[in-house]
Short mmCIF file of C-alpha atoms in Angstrom, two decimals:
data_model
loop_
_atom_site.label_atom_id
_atom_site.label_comp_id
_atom_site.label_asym_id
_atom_site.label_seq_id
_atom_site.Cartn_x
_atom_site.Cartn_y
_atom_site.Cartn_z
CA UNK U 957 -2.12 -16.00 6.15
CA UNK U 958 1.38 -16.96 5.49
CA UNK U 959 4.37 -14.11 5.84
CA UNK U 960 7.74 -14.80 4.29
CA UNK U 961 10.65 -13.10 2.21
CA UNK U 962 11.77 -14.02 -1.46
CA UNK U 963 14.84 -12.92 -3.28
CA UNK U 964 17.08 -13.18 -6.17
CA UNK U 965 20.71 -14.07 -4.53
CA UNK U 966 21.85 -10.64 -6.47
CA UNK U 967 25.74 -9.29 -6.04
CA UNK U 968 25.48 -5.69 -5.76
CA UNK U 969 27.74 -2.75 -4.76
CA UNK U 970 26.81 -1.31 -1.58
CA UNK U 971 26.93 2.28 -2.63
CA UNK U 972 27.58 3.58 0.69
CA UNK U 973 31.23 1.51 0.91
CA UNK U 974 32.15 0.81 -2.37
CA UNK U 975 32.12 -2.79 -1.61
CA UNK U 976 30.60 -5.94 -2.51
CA UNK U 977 30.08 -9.44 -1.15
CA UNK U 978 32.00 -12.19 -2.71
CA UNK U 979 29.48 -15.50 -4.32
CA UNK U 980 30.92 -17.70 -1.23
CA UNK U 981 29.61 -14.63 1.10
CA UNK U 982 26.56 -13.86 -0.75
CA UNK U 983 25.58 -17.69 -0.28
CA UNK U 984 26.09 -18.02 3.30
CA UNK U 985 24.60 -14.96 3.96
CA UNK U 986 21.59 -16.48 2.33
CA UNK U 987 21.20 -19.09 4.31
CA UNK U 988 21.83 -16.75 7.28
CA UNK U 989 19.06 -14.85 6.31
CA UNK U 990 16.63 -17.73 5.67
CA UNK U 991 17.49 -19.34 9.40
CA UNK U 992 16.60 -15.60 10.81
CA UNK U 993 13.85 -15.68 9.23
CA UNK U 994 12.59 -18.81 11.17
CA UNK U 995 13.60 -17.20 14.11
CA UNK U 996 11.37 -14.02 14.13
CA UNK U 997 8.07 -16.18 13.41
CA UNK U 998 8.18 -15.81 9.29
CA UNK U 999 6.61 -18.66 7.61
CA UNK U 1000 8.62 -18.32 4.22
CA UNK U 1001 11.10 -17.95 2.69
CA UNK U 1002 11.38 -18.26 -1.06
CA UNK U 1003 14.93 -18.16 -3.50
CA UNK U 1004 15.29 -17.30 -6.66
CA UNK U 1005 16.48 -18.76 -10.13
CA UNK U 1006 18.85 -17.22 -12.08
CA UNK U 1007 22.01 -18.67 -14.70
CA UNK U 1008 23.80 -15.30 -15.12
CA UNK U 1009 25.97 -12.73 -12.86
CA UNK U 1010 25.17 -11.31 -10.60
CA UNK U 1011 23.33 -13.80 -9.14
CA UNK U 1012 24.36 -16.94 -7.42
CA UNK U 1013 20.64 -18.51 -7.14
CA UNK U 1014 21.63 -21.28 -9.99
CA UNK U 1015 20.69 -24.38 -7.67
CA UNK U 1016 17.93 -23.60 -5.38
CA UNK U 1017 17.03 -26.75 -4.43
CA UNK U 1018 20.80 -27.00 -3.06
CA UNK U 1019 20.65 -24.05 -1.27
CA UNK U 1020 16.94 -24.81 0.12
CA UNK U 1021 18.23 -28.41 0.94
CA UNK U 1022 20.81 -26.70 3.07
CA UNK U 1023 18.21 -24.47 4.53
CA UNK U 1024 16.33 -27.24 5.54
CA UNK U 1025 19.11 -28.73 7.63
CA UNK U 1026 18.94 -25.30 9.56
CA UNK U 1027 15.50 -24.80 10.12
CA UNK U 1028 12.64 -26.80 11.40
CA UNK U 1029 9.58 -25.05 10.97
CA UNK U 1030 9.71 -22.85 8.07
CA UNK U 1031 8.47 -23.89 5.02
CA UNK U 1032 11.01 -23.95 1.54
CA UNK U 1033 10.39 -22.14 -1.36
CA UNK U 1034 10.94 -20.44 -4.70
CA UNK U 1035 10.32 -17.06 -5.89
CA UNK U 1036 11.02 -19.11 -9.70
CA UNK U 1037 11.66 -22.11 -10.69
CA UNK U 1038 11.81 -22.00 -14.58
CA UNK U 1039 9.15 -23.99 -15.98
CA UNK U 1040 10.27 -23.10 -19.58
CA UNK U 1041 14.05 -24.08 -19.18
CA UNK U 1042 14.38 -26.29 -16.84
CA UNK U 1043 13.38 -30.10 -17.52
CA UNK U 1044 10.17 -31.27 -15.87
CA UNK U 1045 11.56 -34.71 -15.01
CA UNK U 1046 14.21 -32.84 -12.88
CA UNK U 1047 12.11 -30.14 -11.07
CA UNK U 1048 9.58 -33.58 -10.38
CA UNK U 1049 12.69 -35.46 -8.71
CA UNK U 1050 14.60 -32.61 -7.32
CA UNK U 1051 11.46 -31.00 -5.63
CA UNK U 1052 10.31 -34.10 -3.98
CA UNK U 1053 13.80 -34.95 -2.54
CA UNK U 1054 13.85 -31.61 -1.19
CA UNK U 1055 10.08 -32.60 0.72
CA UNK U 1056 11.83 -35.94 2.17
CA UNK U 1057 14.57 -33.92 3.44
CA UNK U 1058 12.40 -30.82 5.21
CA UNK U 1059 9.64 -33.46 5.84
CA UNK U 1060 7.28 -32.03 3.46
CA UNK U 1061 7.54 -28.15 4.23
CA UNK U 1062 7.80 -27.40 0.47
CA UNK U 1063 6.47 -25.46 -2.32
CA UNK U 1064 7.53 -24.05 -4.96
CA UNK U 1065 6.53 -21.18 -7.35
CA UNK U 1066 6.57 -21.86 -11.38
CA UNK U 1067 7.62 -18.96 -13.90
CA UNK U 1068 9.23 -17.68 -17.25
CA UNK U 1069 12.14 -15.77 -15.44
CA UNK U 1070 13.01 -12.32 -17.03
CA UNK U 1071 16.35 -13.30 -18.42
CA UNK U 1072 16.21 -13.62 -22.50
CA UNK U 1073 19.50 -15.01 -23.09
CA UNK U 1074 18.31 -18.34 -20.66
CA UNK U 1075 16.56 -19.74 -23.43
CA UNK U 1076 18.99 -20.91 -26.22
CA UNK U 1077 21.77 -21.47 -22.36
CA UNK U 1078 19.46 -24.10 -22.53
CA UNK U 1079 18.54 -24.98 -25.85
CA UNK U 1080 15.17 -23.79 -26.14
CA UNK U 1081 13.53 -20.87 -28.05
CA UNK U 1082 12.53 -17.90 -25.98
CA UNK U 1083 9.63 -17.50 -28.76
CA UNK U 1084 8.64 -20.63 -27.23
CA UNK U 1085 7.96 -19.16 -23.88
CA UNK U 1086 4.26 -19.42 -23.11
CA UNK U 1087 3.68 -23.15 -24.53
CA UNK U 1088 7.19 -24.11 -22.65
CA UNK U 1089 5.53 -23.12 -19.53
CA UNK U 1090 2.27 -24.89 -20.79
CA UNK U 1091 3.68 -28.04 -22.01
CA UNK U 1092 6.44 -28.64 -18.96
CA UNK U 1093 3.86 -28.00 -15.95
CA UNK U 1094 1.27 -30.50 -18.12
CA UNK U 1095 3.69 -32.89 -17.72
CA UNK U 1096 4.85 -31.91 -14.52
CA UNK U 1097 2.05 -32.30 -12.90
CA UNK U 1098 1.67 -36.04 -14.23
CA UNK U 1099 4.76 -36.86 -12.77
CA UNK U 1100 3.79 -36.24 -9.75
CA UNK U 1101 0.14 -37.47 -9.29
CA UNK U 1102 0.95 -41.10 -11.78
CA UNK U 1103 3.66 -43.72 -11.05
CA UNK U 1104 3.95 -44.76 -14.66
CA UNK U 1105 3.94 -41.69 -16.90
CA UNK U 1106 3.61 -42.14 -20.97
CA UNK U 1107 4.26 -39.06 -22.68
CA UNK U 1108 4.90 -37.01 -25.94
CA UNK U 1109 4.69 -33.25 -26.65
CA UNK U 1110 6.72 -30.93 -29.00
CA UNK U 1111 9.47 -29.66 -26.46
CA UNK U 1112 11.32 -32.58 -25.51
CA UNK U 1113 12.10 -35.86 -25.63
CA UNK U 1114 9.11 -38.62 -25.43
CA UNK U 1115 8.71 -40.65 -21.96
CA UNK U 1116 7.43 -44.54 -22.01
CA UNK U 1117 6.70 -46.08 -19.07
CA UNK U 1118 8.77 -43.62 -16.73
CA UNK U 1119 8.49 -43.43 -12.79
CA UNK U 1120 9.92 -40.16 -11.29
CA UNK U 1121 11.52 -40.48 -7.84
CA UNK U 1122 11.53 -40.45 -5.65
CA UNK U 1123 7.81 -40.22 -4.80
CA UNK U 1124 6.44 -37.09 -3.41
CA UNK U 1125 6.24 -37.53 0.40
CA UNK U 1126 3.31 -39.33 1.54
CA UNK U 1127 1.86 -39.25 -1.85
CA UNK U 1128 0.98 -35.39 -1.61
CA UNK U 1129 2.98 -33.37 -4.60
CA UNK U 1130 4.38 -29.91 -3.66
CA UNK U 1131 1.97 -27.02 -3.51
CA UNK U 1132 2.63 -25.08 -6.55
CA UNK U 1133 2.34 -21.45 -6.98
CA UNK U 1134 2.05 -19.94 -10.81
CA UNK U 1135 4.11 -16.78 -10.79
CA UNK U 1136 3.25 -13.90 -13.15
CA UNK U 1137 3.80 -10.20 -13.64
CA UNK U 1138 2.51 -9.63 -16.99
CA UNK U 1139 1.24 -13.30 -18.60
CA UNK U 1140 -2.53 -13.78 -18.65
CA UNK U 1141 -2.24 -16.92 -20.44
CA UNK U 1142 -0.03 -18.26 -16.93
CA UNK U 1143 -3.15 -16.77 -14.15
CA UNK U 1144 -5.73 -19.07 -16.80
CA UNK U 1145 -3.11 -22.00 -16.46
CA UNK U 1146 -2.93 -21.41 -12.06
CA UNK U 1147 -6.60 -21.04 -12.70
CA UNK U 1148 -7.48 -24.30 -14.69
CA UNK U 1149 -5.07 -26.50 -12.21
CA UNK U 1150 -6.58 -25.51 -9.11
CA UNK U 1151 -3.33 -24.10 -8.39
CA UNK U 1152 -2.26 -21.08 -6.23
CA UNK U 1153 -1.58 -17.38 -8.16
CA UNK U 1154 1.32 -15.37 -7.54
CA UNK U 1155 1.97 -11.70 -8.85
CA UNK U 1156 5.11 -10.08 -8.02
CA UNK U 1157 3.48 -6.76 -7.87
CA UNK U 1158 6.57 -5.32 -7.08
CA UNK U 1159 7.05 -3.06 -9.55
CA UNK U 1160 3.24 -2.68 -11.10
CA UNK U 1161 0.30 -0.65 -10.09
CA UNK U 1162 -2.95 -1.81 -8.24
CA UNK U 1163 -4.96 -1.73 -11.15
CA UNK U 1164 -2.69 -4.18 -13.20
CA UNK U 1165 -2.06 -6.44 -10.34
CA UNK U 1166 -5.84 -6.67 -9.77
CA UNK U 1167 -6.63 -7.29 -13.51
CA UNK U 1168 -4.77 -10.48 -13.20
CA UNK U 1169 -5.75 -11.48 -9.76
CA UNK U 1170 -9.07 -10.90 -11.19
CA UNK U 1171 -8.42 -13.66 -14.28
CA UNK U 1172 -7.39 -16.30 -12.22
CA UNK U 1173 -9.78 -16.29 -9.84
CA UNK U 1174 -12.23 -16.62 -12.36
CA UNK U 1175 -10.48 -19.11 -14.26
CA UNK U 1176 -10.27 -21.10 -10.45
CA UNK U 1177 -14.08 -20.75 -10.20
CA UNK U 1178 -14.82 -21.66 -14.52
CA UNK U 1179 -12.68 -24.81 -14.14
CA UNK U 1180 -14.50 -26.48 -10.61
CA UNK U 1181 -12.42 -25.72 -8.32
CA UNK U 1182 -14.68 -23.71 -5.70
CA UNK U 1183 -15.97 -20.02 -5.73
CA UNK U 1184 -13.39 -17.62 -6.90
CA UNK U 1185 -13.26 -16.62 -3.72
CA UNK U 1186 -11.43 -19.35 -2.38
CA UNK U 1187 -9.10 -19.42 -5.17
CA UNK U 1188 -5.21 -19.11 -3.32
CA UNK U 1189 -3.38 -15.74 -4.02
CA UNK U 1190 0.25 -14.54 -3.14
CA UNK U 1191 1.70 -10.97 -3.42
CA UNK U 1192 5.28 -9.44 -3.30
CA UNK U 1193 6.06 -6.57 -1.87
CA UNK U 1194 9.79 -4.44 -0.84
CA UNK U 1195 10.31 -2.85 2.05
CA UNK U 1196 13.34 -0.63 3.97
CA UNK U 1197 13.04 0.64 7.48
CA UNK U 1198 14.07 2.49 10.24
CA UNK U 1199 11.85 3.91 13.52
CA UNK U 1200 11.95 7.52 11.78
CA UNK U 1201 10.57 7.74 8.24
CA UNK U 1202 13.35 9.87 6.77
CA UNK U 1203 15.85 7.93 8.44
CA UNK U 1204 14.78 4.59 6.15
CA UNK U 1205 14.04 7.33 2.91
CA UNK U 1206 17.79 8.90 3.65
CA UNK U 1207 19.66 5.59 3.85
CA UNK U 1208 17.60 3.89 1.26
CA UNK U 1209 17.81 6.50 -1.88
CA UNK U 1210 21.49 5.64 -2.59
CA UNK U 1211 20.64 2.04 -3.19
CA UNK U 1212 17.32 2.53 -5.20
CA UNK U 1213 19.09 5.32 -7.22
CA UNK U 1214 22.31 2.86 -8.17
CA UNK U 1215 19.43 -0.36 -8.75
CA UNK U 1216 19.62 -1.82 -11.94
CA UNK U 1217 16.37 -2.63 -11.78
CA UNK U 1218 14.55 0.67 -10.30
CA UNK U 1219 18.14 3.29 -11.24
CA UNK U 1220 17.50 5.59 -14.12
CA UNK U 1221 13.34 5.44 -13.95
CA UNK U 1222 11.05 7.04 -11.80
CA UNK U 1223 11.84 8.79 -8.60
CA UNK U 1224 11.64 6.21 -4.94
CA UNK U 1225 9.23 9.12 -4.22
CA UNK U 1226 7.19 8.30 -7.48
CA UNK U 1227 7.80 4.42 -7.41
CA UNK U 1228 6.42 4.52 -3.68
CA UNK U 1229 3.21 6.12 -4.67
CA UNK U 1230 2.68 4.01 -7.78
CA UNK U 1231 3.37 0.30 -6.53
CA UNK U 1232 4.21 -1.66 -3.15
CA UNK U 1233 7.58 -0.32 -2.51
CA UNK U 1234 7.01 1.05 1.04
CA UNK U 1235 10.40 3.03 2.71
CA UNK U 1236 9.66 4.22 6.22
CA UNK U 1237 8.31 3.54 9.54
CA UNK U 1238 7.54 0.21 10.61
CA UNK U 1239 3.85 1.59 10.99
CA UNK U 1240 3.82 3.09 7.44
CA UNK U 1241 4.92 -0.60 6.01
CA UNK U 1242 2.06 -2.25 7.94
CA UNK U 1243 -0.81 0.36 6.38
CA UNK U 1244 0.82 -0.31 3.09
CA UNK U 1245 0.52 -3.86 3.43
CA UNK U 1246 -2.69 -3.64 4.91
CA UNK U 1247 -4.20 -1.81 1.89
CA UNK U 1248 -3.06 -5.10 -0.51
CA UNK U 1249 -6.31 -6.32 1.50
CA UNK U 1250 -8.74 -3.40 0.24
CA UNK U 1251 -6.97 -3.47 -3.11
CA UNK U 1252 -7.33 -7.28 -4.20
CA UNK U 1253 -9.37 -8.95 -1.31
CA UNK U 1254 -8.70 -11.88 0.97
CA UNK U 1255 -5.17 -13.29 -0.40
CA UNK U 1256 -2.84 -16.09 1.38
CA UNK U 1257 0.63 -15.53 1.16
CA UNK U 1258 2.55 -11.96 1.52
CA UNK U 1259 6.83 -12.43 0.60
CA UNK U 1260 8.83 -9.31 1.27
CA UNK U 1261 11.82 -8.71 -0.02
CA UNK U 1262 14.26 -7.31 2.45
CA UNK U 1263 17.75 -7.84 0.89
CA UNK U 1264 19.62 -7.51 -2.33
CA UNK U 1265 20.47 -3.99 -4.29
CA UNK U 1266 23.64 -3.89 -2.15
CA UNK U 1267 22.21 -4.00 1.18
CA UNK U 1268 24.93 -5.06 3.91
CA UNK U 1269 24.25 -8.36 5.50
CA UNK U 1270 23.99 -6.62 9.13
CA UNK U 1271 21.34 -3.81 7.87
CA UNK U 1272 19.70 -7.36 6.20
CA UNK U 1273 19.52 -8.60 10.15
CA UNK U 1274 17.93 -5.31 11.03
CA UNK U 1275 15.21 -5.05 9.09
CA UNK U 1276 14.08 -8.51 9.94
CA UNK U 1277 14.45 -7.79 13.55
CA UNK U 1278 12.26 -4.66 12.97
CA UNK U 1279 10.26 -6.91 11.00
CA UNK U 1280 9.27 -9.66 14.28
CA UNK U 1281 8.97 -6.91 16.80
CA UNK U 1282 7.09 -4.45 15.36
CA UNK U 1283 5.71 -5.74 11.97
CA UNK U 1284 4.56 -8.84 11.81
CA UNK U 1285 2.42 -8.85 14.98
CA UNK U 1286 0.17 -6.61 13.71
CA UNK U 1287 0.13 -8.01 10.69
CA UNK U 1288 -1.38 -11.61 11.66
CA UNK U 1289 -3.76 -9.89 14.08
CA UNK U 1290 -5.30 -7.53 11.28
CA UNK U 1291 -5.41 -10.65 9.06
CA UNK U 1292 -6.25 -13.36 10.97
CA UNK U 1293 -9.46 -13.67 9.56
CA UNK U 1294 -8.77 -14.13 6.00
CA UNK U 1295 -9.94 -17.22 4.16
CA UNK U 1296 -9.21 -19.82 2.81
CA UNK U 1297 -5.89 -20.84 4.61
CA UNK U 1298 -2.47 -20.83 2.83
CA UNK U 1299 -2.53 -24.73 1.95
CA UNK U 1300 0.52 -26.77 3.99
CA UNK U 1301 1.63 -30.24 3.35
CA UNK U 1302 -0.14 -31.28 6.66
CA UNK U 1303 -3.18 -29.62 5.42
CA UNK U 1304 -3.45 -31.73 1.97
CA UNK U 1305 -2.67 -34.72 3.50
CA UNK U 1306 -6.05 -34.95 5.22
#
């Protein structure tokens, strides 16, 4: 079972203050965050894509390349790379310069992003969204398993006799992850590559999140790949907290309530009932987390997300330190026994 965190790289008022952190800030802090991370045993940590304010996740790879230089055991990720918008031939290159440079510790989650106006940014048709996504990781995944690629398909350019490098390191391509909230047609596509599944269940009930889960590890199973059961599954999840539980609730509700994402909806009492958003005790995030077990079965991955929404950098700090002492030792004793393993580089090498 593999712990991390995953985020967006958002600029947000801290309603508390009145202030915000500047990009140059927000970036460092990042990477602050990410090296921390290391530090209190996490085994991920994932950043986000986005081309508009107010986020400052528009190169990953740099900022994961940077990361790398910082860390040594961790292992790189996304929470999206856009599949639909960005070109193939780049994520191939970029993605396996990034596993030279952190000596393979690299993976990398695919998705459609939830930002409309990316599409025509980048010359592309978000009515096109599904058979982008189909069409780019075909090819993608080509590039990375054949050193001379031939290709045509309807959303870009053809390719005749094209090497992509560098190589992927040692000859093993990235692990990818197929991220989706909503898309069945993206858990058949994880499910048909052999690929891993990940649903940002964030901000959905159980009984959605398990529908898909469900899909793709039938898909995994209908296309060869081994029982459904060892099909590879990652969940999201949120989480504030301090020792007492209306401590975490208290300081918490002015940030949920000025969201964009969760401000003007349902209640942070309501939203906590109805999908993995767990403010409290340390203990009341590990039964939460532990119940993603009874809920969907044995899964591989678990990203929190522990900043953004306006959170100061220090309070950031906290919760991971809360996180390593209290947290996450429970956590990998409780699931230590789930199977199959969260695949590594070292692990597909063999």
């Amino acid at each position: 079972m593999q712990f991390g965190i995953f985020g967006v790289g958002d600029i947000a008022v801290d309603p508390w203050t009145g202030r915000s952190p500047s990009e140059h800030e927000r970036i460092r802090n990042m990477v602050e965050v990410a090296v921390k991370a290391e530090e209190i045993g996490m085994d991920v940590v994932a950043v986000g894509e986005h081309h508009n304010r107010p986020f400052v996740t528009s190169s990953p790879t740099t900022i994961l390349g940077y990361i790398a230089a910082r860390t040594s055991r961790i292992i790189l990720s996304t929470s999206v790379t856009l599949i639909t918008t960005n070109d193939p031939v780049k994520i191939a290159e970029d993605f396996a310069t990034l596993q030279h440079l952190a000596d393979g510790r690299v993976d990398l989650m695919l998705g459609r992003g939830n930002t409309g106006p990316v599409y025509p940014w980048f010359g592309k048709d978000i009515r096109d969204g599904i058979a982008l996504a189909v069409e780019n990781y075909a090819l993608l995944h080509r590039l990375w398993r054949e050193d001379v690629v031939d290709w045509e398909g309807k959303h870009r350019t053809p390719l005749q006799s094209f090497t992509a490098t560098p190589r992927p390191l040692d000859g093993v391509p990235p692990f990818v992850w197929h991220g989706s909230i909503r898309s069945p047609e993206i858990a058949v596509q994880a499910g048909y590559y052999g690929d891993g599944f990940f649903h940002n269940n964030i901000f959905w009930p159980k009984e959605h999140t398990k529908r898909m889960i469900d899909l793709y590890r039938g898909q995994f199973e209908r296309y060869g790949h081994g029982p459904a059961g060892q099909a590879i599954v990652g969940l999201g999840g949120q989480t504030f907290m301090r020792r007492e539980s209306q401590d975490a609730i208290e300081e918490f509700r002015p940030y949920f309530d000025n969201s964009p994402v969760y401000g003007g909806g349902p209640s942070l009492e309501q939203t906590m009932r109805e999908t993995p958003l767990s403010v409290g005790s340390p203990q009341e995030v590990i039964d939460r987390t532990l119940r993603f077990r009874e809920d969907f079965g044995d899964y591989q991955r678990q990203l929190f997300n522990v900043d953004g929404m306006g959170l100061p950098h220090k309070v950031v700090l906290e919760q991971l330190d809360i996180m390593g002492e209290e947290v996450l030792p429970v956590l990998r004793r409780e699931f230590a026994s789930m199977r199959p393993l969260a695949p590594t580089h070292e692990s597909r090498k063999s």
